[in-house]
Amino acid sequence: MTEADLQELLAKLRRFGGDHFTCEVKRSQGGLPASMWETISAFANAQGGLVVLGVDEKSDFSVVGVHDPARIEANLAGVCGEMEPPVRAEMHTLEIEGKHVITCYIPPTPKDQRPCHKKSLGPWGGSRVRVSDGDRKLTDYEVSLLLANRNEQKHDLKPVPQASLEDLDSELIRSFLRRVRETKSPIFSRISDAAALRMLNVLVNDDENLVPSLAGLLVFGRYPQQFEPQLDITFVAYPTPEAGVLGPSGERFTENRSIDGSIPEMVSECIRILKRNMRRRSIVTGLFRTDEWEYPEEVLREALVNALVHRDYSEFARGMQVQVEMYPDRLVIRNPGGLYGPVEVGSLGTETISSSRNKALLKILEDTPYSDNRMVCENRGSGIARMRIALVDAGMEPPRFTDDISSFTAEFPNHTLIDEDALNWLSSLSSDPLSKPQMTALVMMRNGEVMTNSSYRAATGVQDSRAASRDLKDLVDRGIVDQVGTRGSTIYTLSGQAESQTAALLDEFVTEAIPLTGDATDDAEPLSDLQNAVLSALESGPLLRHEIEERTGLDSGQVRGALKALRDKGRVELVGKARSKFARWRAT
């Protein structure tokens, strides 16, 4: 970091009135703070961050400098070395106004080496994670999950000693073995059913007994909840967009159910209950309009199977259910345990990388009949891509995914992206036909979204980056879309909007952020801590509301309230249509 970079950073911090998710500022005139290890651990267990020593946050981020910078650098390096695994920080000492300021970049620890913790305290007492502008102690479950993720997961192979072969559905077992013998190795045709079930991990040894594995019980059990009561699905339909807000008749919810049974049974029953709480909508397919469910059934099935297959089945998590929450404006499906292995949220649906902590369960479901000659899952890493494509075909917005340490959430907006107004607008753009992915991207750009190759694939389910480039280039050649930049920093906006949109949003996609200018007036009304947290999150550029929630650690109600107050004060504004889920908030 150069002096100019630091001055620019301090100017932004002054404007927003506090440090934030990826930056921590400390005076450190008397030496290194005793809590420094907590910040290092928190940054390392999140997305990394910058520590600045020698700046006083309470005095409008004035440069106060540190005494004996060489000693403080050495002590800081010592703290990094006391972490497990050791943190390889990048440090610089800069001289500003004759005073020394130390900057220290803490890189994120690889997921398979977390939690980064203070060695002397151990992972349970010495692990922190970054939330908004503070450091939070990891819960016992979060630490357990991160430690378990370092090794190959085999919780689904654990025996269920109390169960026996008689507790499994014999008809479903026969269908499963018939499928295996038709499609797998010839060896399964030459051995007994019991031997085949043992080789396929449906049955495992428990001392001298052959009993169902957890995976076998969950897939084929007549009633798995007899042995694991909480491994089920809870379904709640709320009458209003916020849980806890009563409906027009004073009702807390319109339906509240616990769904038991095997995985195939739970998926089927949950879809039936969802349909009972859904309306039908008209969608456009070619020249025709058809009535379909609010959420395509294929999307529901893929999302439910993913939640049940990829959830955490460790002892810590067996008291947690898969949660399905239905609101008037969205559907939320949440399961215990975040993403496992090298998979990142940004690559979901754009790459066929598949990584599961429950490999045996996934392999069994690959050959378990569901309906219409389908299996419960494909085990090809294509489920989320299929979800995106189905939503595009239905003219709906793409899903949003949130990966926390302890949970994974899929949220599906209940909103028709390509409605009558959008269709009329699209027909005015070109006489040549547009593909459904192109239509989806154009309407999203109309609503304020800026497209890149990766965001186009994430929104439409197009997995091939070359196909995405061809689609976008076709729109550029037609004069509908403008292209800004080249190669990795290329962005696409609607023609004629490049100047206004790019100025506001370019810093999301290129390494050089556009510096913010101007300061709040001295007589402005003081901002609350929540408002400051939201403004700090917006420092890096415009964000969707749920992205603000993720970066600040605030709940949706707190973010809504802070945004309304900030908008009333003229501190933030919307980019895009107010009713669109793709409208982004930015600092004015």
XYZ file of C-alpha atoms in Angstrom:
588
model
C 0.000 0.000 0.000
C 1.295 3.470 -0.943
C 0.823 6.733 0.921
C -1.763 7.808 -1.666
C -3.695 4.554 -1.155
C -3.722 5.091 2.605
C -4.857 8.702 2.305
C -7.690 7.582 0.022
C -8.685 4.856 2.497
C -8.722 7.317 5.416
C -10.860 9.735 3.396
C -13.427 6.991 2.848
C -13.383 5.970 6.499
C -13.943 9.600 7.541
C -16.887 9.861 5.172
C -18.555 6.739 6.501
C -17.655 7.337 10.110
C -16.131 3.996 11.105
C -14.037 1.014 10.150
C -15.798 -1.990 8.676
C -15.871 -5.660 7.689
C -12.461 -5.672 5.990
C -10.643 -2.842 7.774
C -9.662 -2.266 11.427
C -8.049 0.984 12.606
C -6.195 1.328 15.940
C -4.200 4.135 17.647
C -1.475 1.818 18.984
C 0.636 4.708 20.293
C 1.437 2.807 23.453
C 2.265 -0.389 21.599
C 0.369 -3.273 20.083
C -3.173 -3.746 21.541
C -3.613 -6.940 23.564
C -6.661 -7.827 21.447
C -4.721 -7.754 18.166
C -4.795 -11.552 17.882
C -8.608 -11.447 17.820
C -8.659 -9.176 14.769
C -6.043 -11.315 13.018
C -8.039 -14.488 13.709
C -11.303 -12.838 12.605
C -9.913 -11.575 9.302
C -8.169 -14.900 8.598
C -11.417 -16.838 9.186
C -13.385 -14.563 6.841
C -12.273 -12.931 3.589
C -9.122 -11.283 4.936
C -8.681 -7.654 5.860
C -6.440 -4.666 6.514
C -5.186 -3.520 9.936
C -4.026 0.115 10.195
C -1.973 1.137 13.257
C -1.302 4.769 14.133
C -4.694 6.243 13.221
C -7.268 7.401 15.789
C -10.826 6.463 14.811
C -12.286 8.590 17.627
C -10.564 11.728 16.310
C -11.997 11.585 12.792
C -9.327 9.107 11.690
C -6.510 11.556 12.289
C -2.951 10.291 11.854
C -1.337 10.079 15.292
C 1.526 7.756 14.352
C 3.161 4.931 16.290
C 6.322 5.112 18.353
C 9.127 2.719 17.473
C 7.487 1.263 14.315
C 10.211 -1.386 13.924
C 9.384 -2.838 17.343
C 5.645 -2.804 16.655
C 6.174 -4.510 13.283
C 8.236 -7.186 15.007
C 5.593 -7.658 17.713
C 2.844 -7.831 15.081
C 4.784 -10.472 13.167
C 5.171 -12.340 16.458
C 1.405 -12.349 17.037
C 0.850 -13.641 13.494
C 3.352 -16.411 14.246
C 1.440 -17.367 17.395
C -1.621 -18.228 15.329
C -2.422 -21.758 14.144
C -1.933 -21.992 11.257
C 0.592 -19.113 11.209
C -0.595 -16.016 9.360
C 1.666 -14.753 6.582
C 0.803 -11.069 6.812
C 2.023 -8.341 4.463
C 3.263 -5.277 6.408
C 4.305 -1.784 5.377
C 5.382 1.266 7.385
C 4.437 4.575 5.764
C 5.391 8.094 6.797
C 2.576 10.636 6.701
C 2.953 14.166 8.019
C 6.175 13.088 9.688
C 4.401 10.258 11.552
C 4.688 6.515 11.059
C 1.632 4.431 10.165
C 1.763 0.629 9.861
C -0.539 -1.247 7.476
C -0.884 -5.011 7.739
C -2.892 -7.113 5.279
C -4.201 -10.373 6.793
C -4.929 -12.938 4.045
C -7.819 -15.410 4.409
C -6.827 -18.832 5.725
C -7.618 -21.681 3.290
C -10.943 -23.308 4.167
C -9.355 -26.681 4.843
C -7.048 -25.112 7.482
C -9.628 -23.136 9.465
C -10.253 -22.086 12.143
C -7.219 -19.828 12.424
C -6.821 -19.441 16.193
C -4.412 -18.347 18.901
C -2.317 -21.440 19.524
C -2.092 -21.024 23.307
C -5.900 -20.820 23.659
C -6.753 -23.628 21.256
C -9.452 -23.544 18.571
C -12.365 -23.497 21.041
C -11.212 -20.437 22.981
C -8.952 -18.733 20.452
C -11.049 -18.516 17.252
C -12.792 -15.351 16.075
C -14.772 -14.324 13.012
C -15.465 -10.876 11.557
C -19.001 -9.473 11.879
C -19.542 -5.912 10.665
C -16.704 -3.918 12.297
C -16.213 -6.264 15.265
C -14.750 -9.657 16.104
C -17.049 -12.422 17.386
C -16.053 -15.610 19.166
C -16.899 -18.703 17.142
C -19.541 -20.945 18.677
C -18.659 -24.505 19.676
C -20.632 -25.819 16.698
C -18.836 -23.515 14.254
C -15.431 -24.600 15.598
C -16.452 -28.267 15.454
C -17.641 -27.875 11.875
C -14.484 -26.118 10.700
C -12.250 -28.713 12.356
C -14.285 -31.545 10.841
C -14.036 -29.946 7.389
C -10.263 -30.383 7.509
C -10.748 -34.132 7.103
C -12.809 -36.415 4.924
C -16.375 -36.529 6.226
C -17.942 -39.928 6.915
C -20.821 -39.110 9.244
C -23.265 -40.618 6.755
C -21.435 -43.969 7.098
C -21.918 -44.185 10.853
C -23.873 -47.301 11.910
C -27.298 -46.956 13.510
C -26.986 -49.787 16.077
C -30.633 -49.794 17.133
C -31.873 -50.323 13.547
C -31.913 -53.490 11.428
C -32.615 -54.542 7.855
C -36.287 -54.957 8.827
C -36.490 -51.189 9.434
C -35.826 -50.510 5.735
C -38.468 -50.397 2.978
C -38.057 -53.732 1.163
C -39.842 -52.564 -2.016
C -37.621 -49.498 -2.359
C -34.548 -51.652 -1.674
C -35.573 -54.023 -4.497
C -35.994 -51.101 -6.938
C -32.611 -49.732 -5.885
C -30.807 -53.075 -6.353
C -32.521 -53.647 -9.696
C -31.258 -50.274 -10.923
C -27.730 -50.965 -9.615
C -27.586 -54.395 -11.269
C -28.738 -52.917 -14.578
C -26.302 -50.000 -14.649
C -23.334 -50.807 -12.418
C -20.550 -53.378 -12.343
C -21.528 -56.991 -13.219
C -20.308 -58.045 -9.783
C -23.612 -56.934 -8.249
C -25.436 -59.578 -10.302
C -23.264 -62.331 -8.849
C -23.618 -61.573 -5.137
C -26.450 -61.675 -2.613
C -28.646 -58.697 -1.755
C -27.020 -58.364 1.662
C -23.521 -58.388 0.165
C -24.541 -55.812 -2.441
C -26.070 -53.556 0.205
C -22.850 -53.855 2.212
C -20.719 -52.883 -0.794
C -23.041 -49.954 -1.541
C -22.801 -48.684 2.082
C -26.501 -49.134 2.786
C -25.498 -51.642 5.484
C -22.339 -51.399 7.595
C -20.717 -53.470 10.323
C -21.373 -52.633 13.946
C -19.165 -54.996 15.922
C -20.363 -58.360 14.586
C -23.754 -57.153 13.378
C -24.746 -55.809 9.966
C -26.949 -52.723 10.508
C -28.125 -49.783 8.383
C -25.732 -46.904 7.951
C -27.128 -43.433 8.619
C -27.231 -42.896 4.831
C -29.060 -46.199 4.289
C -31.580 -45.371 7.002
C -32.240 -41.866 5.660
C -32.863 -43.136 2.122
C -34.663 -46.438 2.704
C -35.915 -46.252 6.300
C -39.616 -46.822 6.894
C -39.457 -44.100 9.557
C -35.890 -42.813 10.148
C -37.127 -40.359 12.792
C -37.683 -43.314 15.128
C -33.892 -43.317 15.567
C -33.030 -39.688 14.674
C -36.108 -37.587 15.571
C -34.727 -34.226 14.375
C -33.454 -35.277 10.947
C -36.525 -33.989 9.144
C -37.890 -30.868 7.446
C -39.801 -28.081 9.140
C -42.147 -26.033 6.962
C -43.602 -22.660 7.932
C -45.700 -20.394 5.704
C -45.799 -16.812 6.934
C -48.603 -14.355 6.048
C -46.251 -11.342 5.829
C -42.732 -10.743 4.449
C -41.258 -10.664 7.974
C -41.364 -13.571 10.431
C -43.163 -12.551 13.622
C -45.286 -9.857 11.966
C -48.919 -10.931 12.298
C -51.206 -11.370 9.317
C -54.465 -9.461 8.669
C -56.406 -11.799 10.988
C -53.742 -11.825 13.680
C -52.246 -15.135 12.518
C -48.538 -15.870 13.090
C -48.398 -18.302 10.167
C -50.745 -19.904 7.671
C -49.219 -23.377 7.964
C -46.687 -24.951 10.295
C -45.632 -28.542 9.672
C -42.943 -31.063 10.548
C -42.262 -33.387 7.604
C -40.940 -36.845 8.457
C -39.999 -39.967 6.510
C -37.165 -41.038 4.232
C -35.448 -38.461 2.021
C -37.535 -39.337 -1.095
C -40.729 -39.177 0.995
C -39.808 -35.869 2.642
C -39.026 -34.262 -0.717
C -42.345 -35.423 -2.226
C -44.393 -34.365 0.814
C -42.697 -30.977 1.103
C -43.381 -30.237 -2.581
C -47.043 -31.217 -2.045
C -47.320 -28.829 0.917
C -45.544 -26.055 -0.999
C -48.009 -26.400 -3.864
C -50.875 -26.191 -1.391
C -49.526 -22.805 -0.295
C -48.656 -21.561 -3.782
C -50.646 -19.660 -6.359
C -50.372 -20.166 -10.088
C -48.903 -17.532 -12.397
C -48.976 -16.961 -16.134
C -45.635 -17.273 -17.907
C -44.671 -16.735 -21.527
C -43.160 -19.567 -23.582
C -42.545 -18.521 -27.160
C -45.839 -17.176 -28.471
C -47.927 -18.833 -25.771
C -48.873 -18.090 -22.178
C -49.255 -20.982 -19.774
C -50.292 -21.233 -16.137
C -47.527 -22.580 -13.884
C -46.859 -22.773 -10.162
C -45.210 -19.745 -8.551
C -42.019 -21.796 -8.173
C -41.154 -24.460 -10.791
C -41.372 -27.962 -9.325
C -37.921 -28.854 -10.685
C -36.433 -25.947 -8.723
C -38.152 -27.049 -5.533
C -36.989 -30.648 -5.915
C -33.364 -29.708 -6.617
C -33.247 -27.233 -3.728
C -34.769 -29.668 -1.224
C -32.546 -32.562 -2.306
C -29.465 -30.334 -2.080
C -30.404 -29.234 1.435
C -30.936 -32.826 2.624
C -27.916 -34.316 0.847
C -25.315 -31.654 1.650
C -26.380 -30.804 5.205
C -24.168 -31.565 8.182
C -24.950 -34.955 9.766
C -22.338 -34.769 12.527
C -23.351 -35.369 16.149
C -23.356 -31.592 16.753
C -25.950 -31.042 14.023
C -28.334 -33.951 14.492
C -30.613 -31.785 16.585
C -31.102 -29.366 13.658
C -33.633 -29.705 10.857
C -33.718 -28.508 7.284
C -35.917 -25.396 7.403
C -38.307 -24.297 4.660
C -39.822 -20.835 5.122
C -42.406 -19.505 2.699
C -43.118 -15.759 2.622
C -45.374 -13.836 0.223
C -42.306 -12.442 -1.573
C -39.757 -15.293 -1.311
C -39.019 -18.911 -0.455
C -36.107 -19.697 1.877
C -34.525 -23.155 2.300
C -31.829 -23.462 4.965
C -29.727 -26.425 6.061
C -27.126 -26.946 8.828
C -23.501 -26.727 7.660
C -22.025 -24.299 5.126
C -20.431 -25.239 1.821
C -17.908 -28.048 2.034
C -14.616 -28.355 0.184
C -13.400 -26.033 -2.587
C -16.857 -24.889 -3.697
C -17.551 -21.144 -3.395
C -20.902 -19.347 -3.557
C -19.841 -17.401 -6.643
C -19.221 -20.574 -8.658
C -22.515 -22.308 -7.821
C -24.306 -23.160 -11.042
C -21.524 -21.834 -13.261
C -19.138 -24.773 -12.815
C -19.791 -28.509 -12.469
C -17.559 -28.831 -9.413
C -19.286 -31.058 -6.874
C -18.069 -31.468 -3.324
C -20.110 -33.117 -0.601
C -19.434 -34.022 2.985
C -21.873 -36.957 2.499
C -20.396 -38.921 -0.376
C -22.009 -42.263 0.479
C -25.463 -40.691 0.802
C -25.051 -38.908 -2.519
C -23.921 -42.119 -4.235
C -26.917 -44.079 -2.908
C -29.424 -41.430 -4.016
C -27.913 -41.495 -7.499
C -29.589 -44.917 -7.966
C -32.693 -44.402 -5.813
C -35.915 -44.072 -7.854
C -37.945 -40.916 -7.281
C -40.656 -40.588 -9.953
C -41.106 -40.548 -13.727
C -38.083 -42.818 -14.149
C -35.914 -40.209 -12.430
C -33.465 -40.806 -9.659
C -33.497 -38.634 -6.531
C -30.306 -36.863 -7.664
C -27.815 -37.016 -10.527
C -24.568 -36.542 -8.576
C -23.050 -34.621 -11.502
C -22.718 -31.175 -9.964
C -25.408 -29.817 -12.297
C -28.325 -29.384 -9.871
C -27.964 -25.639 -9.279
C -27.366 -24.997 -12.980
C -30.642 -26.812 -13.675
C -32.351 -24.637 -11.050
C -31.111 -21.476 -12.722
C -32.211 -22.658 -16.178
C -35.675 -23.621 -14.891
C -36.077 -20.181 -13.300
C -34.981 -18.497 -16.539
C -37.510 -20.589 -18.485
C -40.188 -19.473 -16.025
C -39.177 -15.819 -16.443
C -38.162 -15.538 -12.790
C -35.277 -13.945 -10.952
C -32.208 -16.080 -10.168
C -31.756 -17.516 -6.657
C -29.537 -16.011 -3.977
C -27.190 -18.148 -1.905
C -25.636 -17.377 1.468
C -22.825 -19.502 2.909
C -22.240 -19.071 6.628
C -19.951 -21.278 8.678
C -22.863 -23.049 10.337
C -25.552 -22.937 7.638
C -26.280 -22.629 3.928
C -29.305 -20.699 2.680
C -30.991 -20.675 -0.732
C -33.471 -17.846 -1.300
C -35.853 -17.722 -4.262
C -37.597 -14.386 -4.945
C -41.269 -14.731 -5.787
C -41.104 -12.268 -8.624
C -41.781 -12.540 -12.339
C -38.765 -10.984 -13.990
C -40.132 -11.135 -17.545
C -43.646 -9.763 -17.143
C -45.942 -8.007 -19.646
C -44.109 -4.696 -19.301
C -40.711 -6.369 -19.746
C -41.935 -8.293 -22.805
C -43.171 -5.100 -24.465
C -39.826 -3.446 -23.742
C -37.840 -6.427 -25.076
C -39.869 -6.511 -28.296
C -38.928 -2.873 -28.914
C -35.200 -3.614 -28.771
C -34.720 -5.961 -31.699
C -36.662 -7.523 -34.544
C -34.478 -10.642 -34.330
C -35.394 -13.235 -31.690
C -33.626 -13.125 -28.354
C -32.776 -16.251 -26.376
C -34.293 -16.690 -22.905
C -30.894 -16.126 -21.207
C -30.403 -12.928 -23.222
C -33.889 -11.741 -22.276
C -33.189 -12.436 -18.611
C -29.877 -10.542 -18.717
C -31.389 -7.558 -20.509
C -34.241 -7.194 -18.014
C -31.758 -7.456 -15.153
C -29.653 -4.703 -16.755
C -32.801 -2.648 -17.168
C -33.350 -3.037 -13.415
C -29.895 -1.651 -12.631
C -27.720 -4.779 -12.827
C -24.336 -4.647 -14.532
C -23.363 -7.862 -16.314
C -20.061 -9.673 -16.528
C -19.423 -13.042 -18.126
C -19.582 -14.764 -14.724
C -22.696 -12.916 -13.504
C -24.421 -13.718 -16.819
C -23.713 -17.417 -16.265
C -24.776 -17.236 -12.625
C -28.077 -15.562 -13.548
C -28.999 -17.746 -16.518
C -27.501 -21.189 -15.878
C -25.330 -20.986 -19.005
C -22.246 -22.917 -17.884
C -19.894 -22.410 -20.835
C -18.071 -19.074 -20.570
C -17.570 -19.067 -24.343
C -21.312 -19.432 -24.920
C -21.919 -16.582 -22.465
C -19.392 -14.422 -24.347
C -21.143 -15.182 -27.641
C -24.530 -14.222 -26.183
C -23.193 -10.944 -24.796
C -21.217 -10.125 -27.958
C -24.379 -10.686 -29.990
C -26.168 -8.078 -27.863
C -23.237 -5.678 -28.335
C -23.260 -6.247 -32.120
C -26.970 -5.478 -32.242
C -26.339 -2.166 -30.467
C -28.500 -3.140 -27.484
C -25.615 -3.406 -25.016
C -22.386 -1.464 -24.531
C -19.144 -3.216 -23.627
C -16.731 -1.504 -21.229
C -13.229 -2.866 -20.643
C -11.576 -6.033 -21.901
C -10.760 -9.507 -20.663
C -11.238 -10.035 -16.918
C -12.600 -6.515 -16.288
C -15.220 -6.500 -19.069
C -18.668 -5.296 -18.037
C -21.864 -4.878 -20.061
C -24.577 -2.247 -19.654
C -27.601 -1.250 -21.695
C -26.673 0.970 -24.599
C -26.774 4.627 -23.602
C -26.536 3.849 -19.898
C -22.841 3.038 -19.819
C -21.765 6.482 -18.636
C -24.184 6.744 -15.716
C -24.136 3.103 -14.623
C -20.440 2.498 -15.069
C -19.489 5.485 -12.948
C -21.482 4.038 -10.079
C -20.802 0.342 -10.474
C -17.465 -0.172 -12.202
C -15.578 -0.502 -8.918
C -17.367 -3.798 -8.260
C -15.612 -5.429 -11.184
C -12.185 -3.777 -11.514
C -9.316 -3.534 -9.069
C -9.124 0.269 -9.036
C -12.110 1.592 -7.071
C -13.483 5.028 -7.867
C -12.623 7.249 -4.863
C -15.487 8.824 -3.012
C -15.491 12.597 -2.689
C -17.081 15.026 -0.314
C -17.609 14.913 3.427
C -20.652 15.055 5.617
C -21.438 18.536 6.923
C -20.368 19.316 10.472
C -23.921 20.104 11.548
C -25.392 16.895 10.113
C -27.462 14.746 12.451
C -25.238 12.043 14.020
C -25.612 8.564 12.563
C -26.467 5.518 14.650
C -24.153 2.520 14.874
C -26.462 0.581 12.532
C -26.429 3.379 9.961
C -22.641 3.632 10.155
C -22.354 -0.129 9.658
C -24.508 0.040 6.520
C -22.534 2.969 5.105
C -19.282 1.126 5.785
C -20.581 -1.882 3.860
C -21.403 0.384 0.909
C -17.852 1.722 0.820
C -16.792 -0.856 -1.769
C -19.664 0.061 -4.095
C -23.407 -0.487 -4.605
C -24.902 -3.599 -2.971
C -28.123 -5.566 -2.975
C -29.934 -5.438 0.353
C -29.147 -9.048 1.215
C -25.465 -8.366 0.446
C -25.545 -5.535 2.998
C -27.014 -7.980 5.528
C -24.191 -10.458 4.844
C -21.429 -7.857 5.197
C -22.784 -6.191 8.310
C -24.165 -9.208 10.152
C -27.414 -7.264 10.717
C -30.844 -8.808 10.210
C -33.175 -7.709 7.417
C -35.285 -5.498 9.696
C -32.249 -3.606 10.989
C -30.910 -3.081 7.456
C -34.301 -1.890 6.176
C -34.591 0.603 9.027
C -31.048 1.895 8.570
C -31.496 2.272 4.793
C -34.759 4.188 5.215
C -33.150 6.561 7.717
C -30.096 7.050 5.520
C -32.243 7.678 2.459
C -34.272 10.256 4.367
C -30.977 11.981 5.254
C -29.833 11.884 1.637
C -26.908 9.587 2.433
C -27.920 6.632 0.221
C -29.948 6.094 -2.937
C -31.286 3.236 -5.049
C -29.834 2.227 -8.408
C -32.541 0.568 -10.520
C -36.251 0.056 -10.033
C -37.398 0.405 -6.437
C -39.485 -2.781 -6.524
C -36.830 -4.877 -8.192
C -34.864 -7.401 -6.134
C -31.879 -6.297 -8.211
C -32.048 -2.666 -7.145
C -28.774 -1.798 -5.449
C -28.095 0.712 -2.698
C -25.178 3.109 -2.975
C -23.811 5.969 -0.934
C -24.593 9.393 -2.357
